[in-house]
Amino acid sequence: MESKGLMCWVIAMFAVMLVILNSAAMVRASDIVHDDEAAPKKPGCANKFVLVKVQTWVDGVEDAQFVGVGARFGPTVVSKQKTANISRLTLSDPRDSCVPLKKKLTGEVIMADRGNCKFTKKTNVAQAAGASAILIINNQRELYKMVCDPDETDLDIHIPAVMLPQEAGSSLEKLMRERSSVSVQLFSPPRPAVDVAEVFLWLMAVGTIVCASYWSVWSASEDSIEPDKLLKDASDEHPFTKAIGVSSVVEVNMLSAVLFVVIASCFLVIFYKLMSYWFIELLVIVFCIGGIEGLQTCLVAFLYRWFKKSAESFTKVPLFGAVSYLTLAVFPFCVIFAVVWAMYRDAPYAWIGQDILGISLIVTVLQIVHVPNLKVGAVLLTLAVLYDIFWVFVSKKLFHESVMIVVARGDGSGEDGIPMLLKIPRMFDQWGGYSIIGFGDILLPGLLIVFSLRYDWLAGKTLRSGYFLWAMCAYGFGLLITYVAFNLMDGDGQPALLYIVPFTLGTIMALGRKRGDLNILWARGEPSRFCPHFRLQSNDQIDQEN
């Protein structure tokens, strides 16, 4: 089992490095990248930026739909599709719409290329020609917020302007060249502040940590039930431990906590520089390997009670050593499950398989990786918060975009983000998309919460007098505050650990100080325990035996 123990250790540590790369998980797939906070707001140029749906009609038949973003200037787009006008789409001539158009328009929507003059200039030219709206095609795949320059004066604009990504412009132009009549309909349905998907995602994150915590303590209690077997052959692993697949425990020390963040930063930069289709495919393979190991571990532990004999009967397998018959029976199913998910990961219901694999991986890692005391946990989480803040906010000044958000969205890869996250489709949002949370936002606080329940069990504390319940409540509240901040920031990427860690870590430290346990929690991590295998004899007993 040494080979399997090494394999678990490598997968766990590699999984931990991967999940922290996506700890800024509060990212909405709006693809609006321009930060306009410094842009001036003035009368005629003070609109809120809203996403706009551009529904196409080809020869009177409803066709493809594209998503753009409304400009800071001009009137706002109507919110309901049934009240939106259907107008003929035409190409600007000249294409940049920077000089008066060669022909007059009668309520048509004009499509112009970005560049050569200001956005407001293009819109005024289209308005003067009689257009009812203007679609400005970006020269990049992302959307861009159209703002006003500080010296703008010509802001008497009465038609809406919408920015579309480059790919949408190419598709529309192809439609116009192939078909006789292409019309568009512009509308901007409101996005709900809170979607039911976020509630389920919150329950999923909290539930994952609760399950991992109780499983960790359950495993420890099972080990303590059969101490004689453990003492009989210290070199052999406990049968139950082998059965559930947790063949070794990796403790995080101070040095590894620091190196963890440094190495994760290096990996993040590599991901950022190498982000492409093939790189996402590589991450999918790595995720499947970790998911297979995690799903196998969880299934074997779940089935152990009913198939105890198979779980405790072993056979030799090359490279892996002794493996239980139950593990051999479960392994093919796990491989097939991961392969099927990888093949159909773009399907509408593929998120279910991704969440199952992800939760299994997180739970397994929380069984293998432990923080020995509060000091190590505090250092690890504090560094993780600084890491989050740097790569979400500060990296914008160095790379001109948020490195963490770019990697989380998978920009430049042609794929819908990296797989190291849990996601649920937004149920009542007309814009669709997913509510997502990164593995790091569950795993890193989870290390501390699992430690708190192990401490409660060893100290003989009840749920109310212990630390686990309050740490769990603090985590849930911190995650809730993250969602609030995310929605208040109009969907801009947020470092979730910035809100989660202070609540979780602060609650344990405050309670520990109030109860007088802080020194033990901070330095030792475990209370003094009575060992049943050694009984001290009094002097009278020794004299009687002699």
Coordinates of C-alpha atoms in Angstrom, one line a residue:
M1 CA 0.0 0.0 0.0
E2 CA 3.0 2.3 0.0
S3 CA 2.4 3.0 -3.7
K4 CA -1.2 3.9 -3.1
G5 CA -0.3 6.1 -0.2
L6 CA 2.2 7.9 -2.4
M7 CA -0.4 8.2 -5.2
C8 CA -3.0 9.7 -2.8
W9 CA -0.4 12.1 -1.4
V10 CA 0.6 13.3 -4.9
I11 CA -3.0 13.6 -6.1
A12 CA -4.0 15.5 -3.0
M13 CA -1.2 18.0 -3.1
F14 CA -1.6 18.5 -6.9
A15 CA -5.3 18.9 -6.4
V16 CA -4.8 21.5 -3.7
M17 CA -2.5 23.5 -5.9
L18 CA -5.1 23.4 -8.7
V19 CA -8.1 24.4 -6.6
I20 CA -6.4 27.5 -5.2
L21 CA -6.0 28.7 -8.8
N22 CA -9.7 29.1 -8.9
S23 CA -10.4 30.5 -5.4
A24 CA -11.8 33.8 -6.9
A25 CA -14.8 31.9 -8.1
M26 CA -17.4 34.7 -7.9
V27 CA -17.2 35.4 -11.6
R28 CA -20.2 36.0 -13.8
A29 CA -19.8 35.1 -17.5
S30 CA -20.5 38.6 -18.8
D31 CA -17.2 39.0 -20.6
I32 CA -17.2 42.7 -20.0
V33 CA -13.5 43.6 -19.3
H34 CA -13.2 47.3 -19.4
D35 CA -13.0 49.0 -16.0
D36 CA -14.6 52.4 -16.3
E37 CA -14.7 53.5 -12.7
A38 CA -12.5 56.5 -13.6
A39 CA -14.6 57.4 -16.6
P40 CA -16.6 60.7 -16.1
K41 CA -20.3 60.7 -15.7
K42 CA -22.3 63.7 -16.9
P43 CA -25.7 64.5 -18.2
G44 CA -26.3 62.4 -21.3
C45 CA -23.6 60.0 -20.3
A46 CA -24.6 58.3 -17.0
N47 CA -26.3 55.1 -18.0
K48 CA -25.7 51.9 -16.0
F49 CA -24.1 49.2 -18.1
V50 CA -26.5 46.5 -18.9
L51 CA -26.2 43.4 -21.1
V52 CA -28.4 43.5 -24.2
K53 CA -29.9 40.6 -26.2
V54 CA -29.7 40.9 -29.9
Q55 CA -32.3 38.5 -31.4
T56 CA -32.0 38.0 -35.2
W57 CA -34.7 37.3 -37.7
V58 CA -33.8 35.9 -41.1
D59 CA -36.6 36.4 -43.7
G60 CA -39.1 36.8 -40.9
V61 CA -38.0 33.6 -39.1
E62 CA -36.4 33.8 -35.6
D63 CA -32.8 32.8 -35.8
A64 CA -29.6 33.2 -33.6
Q65 CA -29.3 35.4 -30.6
F66 CA -26.2 37.4 -29.5
V67 CA -25.3 39.3 -26.3
G68 CA -23.9 42.8 -26.2
V69 CA -23.5 45.6 -23.7
G70 CA -25.3 49.0 -23.7
A71 CA -23.3 52.2 -23.8
R72 CA -23.0 54.8 -21.1
F73 CA -24.7 57.4 -23.4
G74 CA -28.0 57.4 -25.3
P75 CA -31.4 56.0 -24.2
T76 CA -31.6 52.6 -22.5
V77 CA -32.8 49.5 -24.3
V78 CA -36.3 48.3 -23.5
S79 CA -36.5 45.4 -21.0
K80 CA -39.2 43.3 -22.5
Q81 CA -38.9 41.4 -25.8
K82 CA -42.6 41.9 -26.6
T83 CA -42.3 45.7 -26.6
A84 CA -39.0 45.7 -28.6
N85 CA -39.2 46.7 -32.3
I86 CA -37.9 44.4 -35.0
S87 CA -35.8 46.5 -37.4
R88 CA -33.9 45.7 -40.6
L89 CA -30.1 45.4 -40.1
T90 CA -27.8 47.0 -42.5
L91 CA -24.0 47.5 -42.8
S92 CA -22.5 50.9 -42.3
D93 CA -21.1 52.6 -45.4
P94 CA -18.3 53.5 -44.7
R95 CA -17.8 50.6 -42.2
D96 CA -16.5 52.7 -39.3
S97 CA -19.4 55.2 -39.4
C98 CA -17.0 58.1 -38.7
V99 CA -18.1 60.3 -41.6
P100 CA -21.7 60.9 -42.9
L101 CA -23.2 57.8 -44.4
K102 CA -23.6 57.5 -48.2
K103 CA -27.3 56.8 -47.9
K104 CA -30.2 57.7 -45.6
L105 CA -31.8 55.1 -43.4
T106 CA -35.4 54.8 -42.4
G107 CA -35.5 53.3 -38.9
E108 CA -33.0 50.6 -39.7
V109 CA -30.3 49.3 -37.2
I110 CA -26.8 50.0 -38.5
M111 CA -23.8 47.8 -37.8
A112 CA -20.4 49.5 -37.7
D113 CA -16.8 48.5 -36.9
R114 CA -15.0 49.8 -33.9
G115 CA -12.1 52.2 -34.4
N116 CA -11.0 55.5 -36.1
C117 CA -13.3 57.8 -34.0
K118 CA -15.2 58.1 -30.7
F119 CA -18.2 55.9 -29.9
T120 CA -20.3 59.0 -29.6
K121 CA -19.2 60.2 -33.0
K122 CA -20.3 56.9 -34.6
T123 CA -23.7 57.0 -32.9
N124 CA -24.3 60.7 -33.9
V125 CA -23.5 59.8 -37.5
A126 CA -25.9 56.9 -37.4
Q127 CA -28.6 59.1 -35.8
A128 CA -28.2 61.8 -38.4
A129 CA -28.7 59.1 -41.1
G130 CA -32.0 58.1 -39.6
A131 CA -31.0 54.8 -37.9
S132 CA -33.0 53.5 -34.9
A133 CA -29.9 52.0 -33.2
I134 CA -26.3 51.2 -33.8
L135 CA -24.4 48.0 -33.2
I136 CA -20.7 48.6 -32.8
I137 CA -18.6 45.5 -33.4
N138 CA -15.5 45.1 -31.2
N139 CA -12.2 44.1 -32.6
Q140 CA -11.7 41.5 -29.9
R141 CA -13.7 38.5 -28.6
E142 CA -14.6 40.3 -25.3
L143 CA -17.2 43.1 -24.8
Y144 CA -16.1 46.6 -24.0
K145 CA -17.9 49.3 -22.0
M146 CA -18.5 52.3 -24.2
V147 CA -17.8 55.5 -22.2
C148 CA -17.5 59.2 -22.9
D149 CA -14.2 61.1 -23.0
P150 CA -13.7 63.9 -20.4
D151 CA -14.1 66.6 -23.1
E152 CA -17.3 65.1 -24.7
T153 CA -19.9 67.8 -25.5
D154 CA -22.0 66.3 -28.3
L155 CA -24.1 64.1 -26.2
D156 CA -27.6 64.8 -27.5
I157 CA -28.1 61.2 -28.5
H158 CA -31.5 59.7 -29.0
I159 CA -30.7 56.2 -30.3
P160 CA -29.3 53.2 -28.3
A161 CA -25.7 52.0 -28.9
V162 CA -24.7 48.4 -28.3
M163 CA -21.3 46.8 -28.3
L164 CA -21.0 43.3 -29.7
P165 CA -18.0 41.0 -29.6
Q166 CA -16.0 40.3 -32.8
E167 CA -17.4 36.8 -33.3
A168 CA -21.0 38.1 -33.2
G169 CA -20.2 40.7 -35.8
S170 CA -18.7 38.1 -38.1
S171 CA -21.8 35.9 -37.8
L172 CA -24.2 38.8 -38.5
E173 CA -22.2 39.9 -41.5
K174 CA -22.3 36.4 -42.9
L175 CA -26.0 36.2 -42.4
M176 CA -26.5 39.5 -44.3
R177 CA -24.4 38.4 -47.2
E178 CA -26.1 35.0 -47.5
R179 CA -29.7 36.0 -46.9
S180 CA -32.0 38.6 -48.4
S181 CA -33.3 40.1 -45.2
V182 CA -31.9 40.1 -41.7
S183 CA -33.6 42.0 -38.9
V184 CA -32.7 42.4 -35.2
Q185 CA -34.6 43.0 -32.0
L186 CA -32.8 44.7 -29.0
F187 CA -34.0 44.2 -25.5
S188 CA -32.4 43.9 -22.0
P189 CA -34.3 41.8 -19.5
P190 CA -33.4 42.5 -15.9
R191 CA -31.2 40.1 -14.0
P192 CA -32.5 39.0 -10.6
A193 CA -30.3 40.0 -7.7
V194 CA -30.5 36.5 -6.2
D195 CA -31.1 33.3 -8.1
V196 CA -32.2 30.1 -6.5
A197 CA -29.1 28.5 -7.9
E198 CA -27.0 30.6 -5.5
V199 CA -29.0 29.2 -2.6
F200 CA -28.3 25.6 -3.8
L201 CA -24.7 26.4 -4.4
W202 CA -24.4 27.8 -0.8
L203 CA -26.0 24.6 0.5
M204 CA -23.6 22.5 -1.6
A205 CA -20.5 24.2 -0.3
V206 CA -21.6 24.1 3.3
G207 CA -22.8 20.5 3.0
T208 CA -19.5 19.4 1.4
I209 CA -17.5 20.7 4.4
V210 CA -19.9 19.2 6.9
C211 CA -19.7 15.7 5.3
A212 CA -15.9 15.9 5.0
S213 CA -15.6 17.0 8.7
Y214 CA -17.8 14.2 10.1
W215 CA -16.2 11.6 7.9
S216 CA -12.7 12.7 9.1
V217 CA -13.8 12.3 12.8
W218 CA -15.7 9.0 12.0
S219 CA -12.5 7.6 10.5
A220 CA -10.5 8.6 13.5
S221 CA -13.1 7.1 15.9
E222 CA -13.1 3.8 13.9
D223 CA -9.3 3.7 14.3
S224 CA -9.6 4.2 18.1
I225 CA -12.1 1.3 18.4
E226 CA -9.5 -1.3 17.4
P227 CA -6.3 0.0 19.1
D228 CA -5.0 -3.5 19.7
K229 CA -4.8 -4.1 16.0
L230 CA -3.0 -0.9 15.4
L231 CA -0.4 -1.8 18.1
K232 CA -0.1 -5.4 17.0
D233 CA 1.5 -4.4 13.7
A234 CA 2.3 -0.7 13.5
S235 CA 3.7 -1.1 10.1
D236 CA 0.4 -2.3 8.6
E237 CA -2.4 0.1 7.9
H238 CA -5.7 -0.2 9.6
P239 CA -8.1 -2.3 7.5
F240 CA -10.8 0.3 7.6
T241 CA -8.3 3.0 6.5
K242 CA -7.3 0.9 3.5
A243 CA -10.9 0.2 2.7
I244 CA -11.9 3.8 2.5
G245 CA -8.8 4.6 0.5
V246 CA -7.2 7.0 2.9
S247 CA -3.9 5.4 3.2
S248 CA -1.9 8.3 4.5
V249 CA -2.3 11.7 6.0
V250 CA -0.3 14.7 4.9
E251 CA 0.1 17.4 7.5
V252 CA 0.7 21.0 6.4
N253 CA 3.5 22.7 8.2
M254 CA 4.6 26.3 8.2
L255 CA 7.1 25.9 5.4
S256 CA 4.6 24.1 3.2
A257 CA 2.0 26.7 3.9
V258 CA 4.2 29.4 2.6
L259 CA 5.5 27.4 -0.4
F260 CA 1.9 26.4 -1.2
V261 CA 1.0 30.0 -2.1
V262 CA 4.3 30.6 -3.9
I263 CA 3.9 27.5 -6.0
A264 CA 0.2 28.3 -6.7
S265 CA 1.2 31.7 -7.9
C266 CA 3.7 30.2 -10.3
F267 CA 1.1 27.8 -11.6
L268 CA -1.4 30.6 -12.0
V269 CA 1.0 32.6 -14.2
I270 CA 1.8 29.5 -16.2
F271 CA -2.0 28.9 -16.7
Y272 CA -2.4 32.5 -17.7
K273 CA 0.4 32.5 -20.3
L274 CA -0.5 29.0 -21.7
M275 CA -4.3 29.4 -21.7
S276 CA -5.6 27.7 -24.9
Y277 CA -7.9 25.0 -26.0
W278 CA -5.3 22.2 -25.6
F279 CA -4.4 23.5 -22.1
I280 CA -8.0 23.3 -21.0
E281 CA -8.1 19.8 -22.4
L282 CA -5.0 19.0 -20.2
L283 CA -6.8 20.4 -17.2
V284 CA -9.8 18.3 -17.9
I285 CA -7.6 15.2 -17.9
V286 CA -6.0 16.2 -14.6
F287 CA -9.4 16.9 -13.1
C288 CA -10.7 13.5 -14.2
I289 CA -7.8 11.7 -12.6
G290 CA -8.4 13.5 -9.3
G291 CA -12.2 13.0 -9.7
I292 CA -11.7 9.2 -10.2
E293 CA -9.6 8.9 -7.1
G294 CA -12.0 11.0 -5.1
L295 CA -15.2 9.2 -6.3
Q296 CA -13.6 5.8 -5.7
T297 CA -12.6 6.8 -2.2
C298 CA -16.1 8.1 -1.3
L299 CA -18.0 5.1 -2.9
V300 CA -15.8 2.5 -1.1
A301 CA -16.3 4.3 2.2
F302 CA -20.1 4.4 1.5
L303 CA -20.3 0.8 0.6
Y304 CA -18.0 -0.5 3.3
R305 CA -20.8 -1.2 5.8
W306 CA -22.6 -3.5 3.3
F307 CA -19.5 -5.1 1.7
K308 CA -17.2 -5.3 4.7
K309 CA -15.7 -8.7 3.7
S310 CA -14.8 -7.5 0.2
A311 CA -13.5 -4.3 1.6
E312 CA -11.1 -6.1 3.9
S313 CA -10.0 -8.7 1.4
F314 CA -7.0 -7.6 -0.6
T315 CA -5.1 -8.7 -3.7
K316 CA -1.8 -7.6 -5.2
V317 CA -2.0 -5.1 -8.1
P318 CA 1.2 -4.0 -10.0
L319 CA 2.2 -0.4 -9.1
F320 CA -0.5 -0.1 -6.5
G321 CA 0.3 -2.9 -4.1
A322 CA -2.5 -4.4 -2.0
V323 CA -5.9 -3.2 -3.2
S324 CA -9.3 -4.4 -1.8
Y325 CA -11.7 -6.3 -3.9
L326 CA -14.3 -3.6 -3.3
T327 CA -12.0 -1.0 -4.7
L328 CA -11.4 -3.1 -7.8
A329 CA -15.2 -3.5 -8.3
V330 CA -15.8 0.3 -7.9
F331 CA -12.8 1.5 -10.0
P332 CA -14.2 0.7 -13.5
F333 CA -17.5 2.6 -12.7
C334 CA -15.5 5.6 -11.6
V335 CA -13.4 5.6 -14.7
I336 CA -16.4 5.3 -17.0
F337 CA -18.2 8.1 -15.1
A338 CA -15.3 10.5 -15.5
V339 CA -14.7 9.6 -19.2
V340 CA -18.4 10.1 -20.1
W341 CA -18.4 13.4 -18.3
A342 CA -15.3 14.5 -20.2
M343 CA -16.8 13.5 -23.5
Y344 CA -20.1 15.3 -22.9
R345 CA -19.0 18.1 -20.7
D346 CA -20.7 20.7 -23.0
A347 CA -24.1 19.1 -22.6
P348 CA -26.8 21.0 -20.6
Y349 CA -26.7 18.5 -17.7
A350 CA -22.9 18.0 -17.6
W351 CA -22.7 20.2 -14.5
I352 CA -24.2 17.4 -12.5
G353 CA -21.2 15.1 -13.3
Q354 CA -18.7 17.9 -12.7
D355 CA -20.2 18.6 -9.3
I356 CA -20.1 14.9 -8.3
L357 CA -16.5 14.5 -9.3
G358 CA -15.6 17.9 -7.7
I359 CA -17.3 17.2 -4.4
S360 CA -15.7 13.7 -4.2
L361 CA -12.3 15.2 -4.9
I362 CA -12.7 17.9 -2.2
V363 CA -13.9 15.5 0.4
T364 CA -11.0 13.1 -0.3
V365 CA -8.4 15.9 -0.1
L366 CA -9.9 17.0 3.2
Q367 CA -9.3 13.4 4.5
I368 CA -5.7 13.3 3.4
V369 CA -4.5 16.9 4.0
H370 CA -4.7 18.1 7.6
V371 CA -3.6 21.3 9.4
P372 CA -2.0 20.2 12.8
N373 CA -2.9 23.4 14.7
L374 CA -4.5 26.8 14.5
K375 CA -1.2 28.5 13.9
V376 CA -0.5 26.7 10.6
G377 CA -4.1 27.1 9.6
A378 CA -4.0 30.9 10.2
V379 CA -0.8 31.3 8.2
L380 CA -2.1 29.3 5.3
L381 CA -5.5 31.1 5.2
T382 CA -4.0 34.5 5.6
L383 CA -1.5 34.0 2.8
A384 CA -4.4 32.6 0.7
V385 CA -6.4 35.8 1.2
L386 CA -3.4 37.9 0.2
Y387 CA -2.9 35.7 -2.8
D388 CA -6.6 36.1 -3.8
I389 CA -6.4 39.9 -3.4
F390 CA -3.2 40.2 -5.4
W391 CA -4.3 38.0 -8.4
V392 CA -7.8 39.4 -8.6
F393 CA -7.1 43.2 -8.0
V394 CA -3.4 44.0 -8.0
S395 CA -2.6 41.9 -11.1
K396 CA -4.7 44.3 -13.2
K397 CA -1.9 46.9 -12.8
L398 CA 0.8 44.5 -13.9
F399 CA -1.0 42.5 -16.6
H400 CA -3.7 45.1 -17.6
E401 CA -6.4 42.5 -16.6
S402 CA -7.2 40.3 -13.6
V403 CA -5.1 37.2 -14.0
M404 CA -7.3 35.2 -11.7
I405 CA -10.5 36.1 -13.5
V406 CA -9.0 35.4 -17.0
V407 CA -7.9 31.9 -15.9
A408 CA -11.2 31.2 -14.2
R409 CA -13.2 32.1 -17.3
G410 CA -10.7 30.3 -19.6
D411 CA -10.3 33.4 -21.8
G412 CA -8.6 32.6 -25.1
S413 CA -9.3 28.9 -24.9
G414 CA -12.6 28.7 -26.7
E415 CA -13.9 26.7 -23.7
D416 CA -16.4 27.7 -21.0
G417 CA -13.9 28.1 -18.2
I418 CA -11.7 25.6 -16.3
P419 CA -13.3 22.6 -14.7
M420 CA -12.0 23.1 -11.1
L421 CA -15.3 24.6 -9.8
L422 CA -18.7 23.6 -8.7
K423 CA -21.6 25.1 -10.7
I424 CA -25.4 25.2 -10.9
P425 CA -27.3 26.7 -13.8
R426 CA -29.2 29.9 -12.9
M427 CA -32.8 28.9 -12.8
F428 CA -34.8 32.2 -13.0
D429 CA -32.3 34.3 -14.9
Q430 CA -33.3 35.0 -18.5
W431 CA -29.6 35.5 -19.2
G432 CA -28.9 31.9 -18.3
G433 CA -25.3 31.0 -17.3
Y434 CA -24.1 29.4 -14.0
S435 CA -23.6 30.3 -10.4
I436 CA -20.1 29.0 -9.6
I437 CA -17.7 28.6 -6.7
G438 CA -14.1 27.5 -6.9
F439 CA -12.7 24.5 -5.1
G440 CA -10.3 26.7 -3.1
D441 CA -13.2 28.6 -1.5
I442 CA -14.4 25.3 0.0
L443 CA -11.2 23.4 0.5
L444 CA -9.0 26.0 2.2
P445 CA -11.6 27.1 4.9
G446 CA -12.6 23.4 5.1
L447 CA -9.1 22.4 6.3
L448 CA -9.6 24.7 9.4
I449 CA -13.2 23.6 10.0
V450 CA -12.3 19.9 9.8
F451 CA -9.5 20.6 12.3
S452 CA -12.1 22.2 14.6
L453 CA -14.3 19.1 14.7
R454 CA -11.4 16.8 15.3
Y455 CA -10.4 19.0 18.2
D456 CA -13.9 18.9 19.6
W457 CA -14.0 15.1 19.4
L458 CA -10.6 14.7 21.1
A459 CA -11.5 17.2 23.8
G460 CA -14.9 15.6 24.4
K461 CA -16.8 18.8 23.7
T462 CA -20.4 18.9 22.7
L463 CA -21.6 20.5 19.5
R464 CA -22.6 23.7 21.4
S465 CA -19.5 23.9 23.6
G466 CA -17.1 23.1 20.8
Y467 CA -15.8 25.1 17.9
F468 CA -17.1 23.2 14.8
L469 CA -20.7 24.5 14.9
W470 CA -19.6 28.1 15.3
A471 CA -16.9 27.8 12.6
M472 CA -19.4 26.2 10.2
C473 CA -21.9 29.1 10.9
A474 CA -19.1 31.6 10.3
Y475 CA -18.2 30.0 7.0
G476 CA -21.8 30.0 5.8
F477 CA -22.2 33.6 6.8
G478 CA -18.9 34.6 5.1
L479 CA -20.0 32.9 1.9
L480 CA -23.3 34.7 2.1
I481 CA -21.5 38.0 2.4
T482 CA -19.5 37.1 -0.7
Y483 CA -22.6 36.7 -2.7
V484 CA -23.9 40.0 -1.5
A485 CA -20.7 41.7 -2.4
F486 CA -20.7 40.0 -5.8
N487 CA -24.1 41.3 -6.6
L488 CA -23.4 44.8 -5.3
M489 CA -20.4 44.9 -7.6
D490 CA -22.6 44.1 -10.7
G491 CA -21.0 40.7 -11.2
D492 CA -17.4 41.8 -11.1
G493 CA -15.0 39.1 -10.0
Q494 CA -14.6 38.9 -6.2
P495 CA -12.0 37.1 -4.0
A496 CA -14.3 35.0 -1.9
L497 CA -11.6 34.2 0.7
L498 CA -11.5 37.9 1.5
Y499 CA -14.9 37.5 3.1
I500 CA -14.9 33.9 4.2
V501 CA -11.5 33.7 6.0
P502 CA -12.0 36.6 8.5
F503 CA -15.3 35.2 9.7
T504 CA -14.1 31.6 9.9
L505 CA -10.7 32.1 11.4
G506 CA -11.8 35.1 13.5
T507 CA -14.6 33.1 15.1
I508 CA -12.4 30.2 16.2
M509 CA -9.7 32.5 17.6
A510 CA -12.2 34.7 19.5
L511 CA -14.0 31.7 21.0
G512 CA -10.7 30.0 21.8
R513 CA -9.5 33.1 23.7
K514 CA -12.8 33.5 25.6
R515 CA -12.8 29.8 26.6
G516 CA -9.1 29.7 27.5
D517 CA -8.3 27.1 24.8
L518 CA -6.4 29.4 22.4
N519 CA -2.9 28.3 23.5
I520 CA -3.7 24.7 22.9
L521 CA -5.5 25.3 19.6
W522 CA -2.7 27.6 18.4
A523 CA 0.4 25.5 19.3
R524 CA -0.6 21.9 20.0
G525 CA -3.8 21.5 18.1
E526 CA -4.9 18.5 20.2
P527 CA -5.9 18.4 23.9
S528 CA -4.2 16.0 26.3
R529 CA -5.8 12.5 26.0
F530 CA -5.9 9.4 28.2
C531 CA -4.3 6.4 26.5
P532 CA -6.1 3.1 27.4
H533 CA -3.2 0.9 26.5
F534 CA -0.9 2.0 29.3
R535 CA -2.2 2.0 32.9
L536 CA 0.0 3.6 35.6
Q537 CA 0.3 1.4 38.7
S538 CA 0.5 2.8 42.2
N539 CA 3.4 1.9 44.6
D540 CA 1.2 -0.4 46.6
Q541 CA 0.3 -2.4 43.5
I542 CA 3.9 -2.8 42.6
D543 CA 4.8 -3.9 46.2
Q544 CA 2.0 -6.5 46.1
E545 CA 3.2 -7.9 42.8
N546 CA 6.7 -8.2 44.1

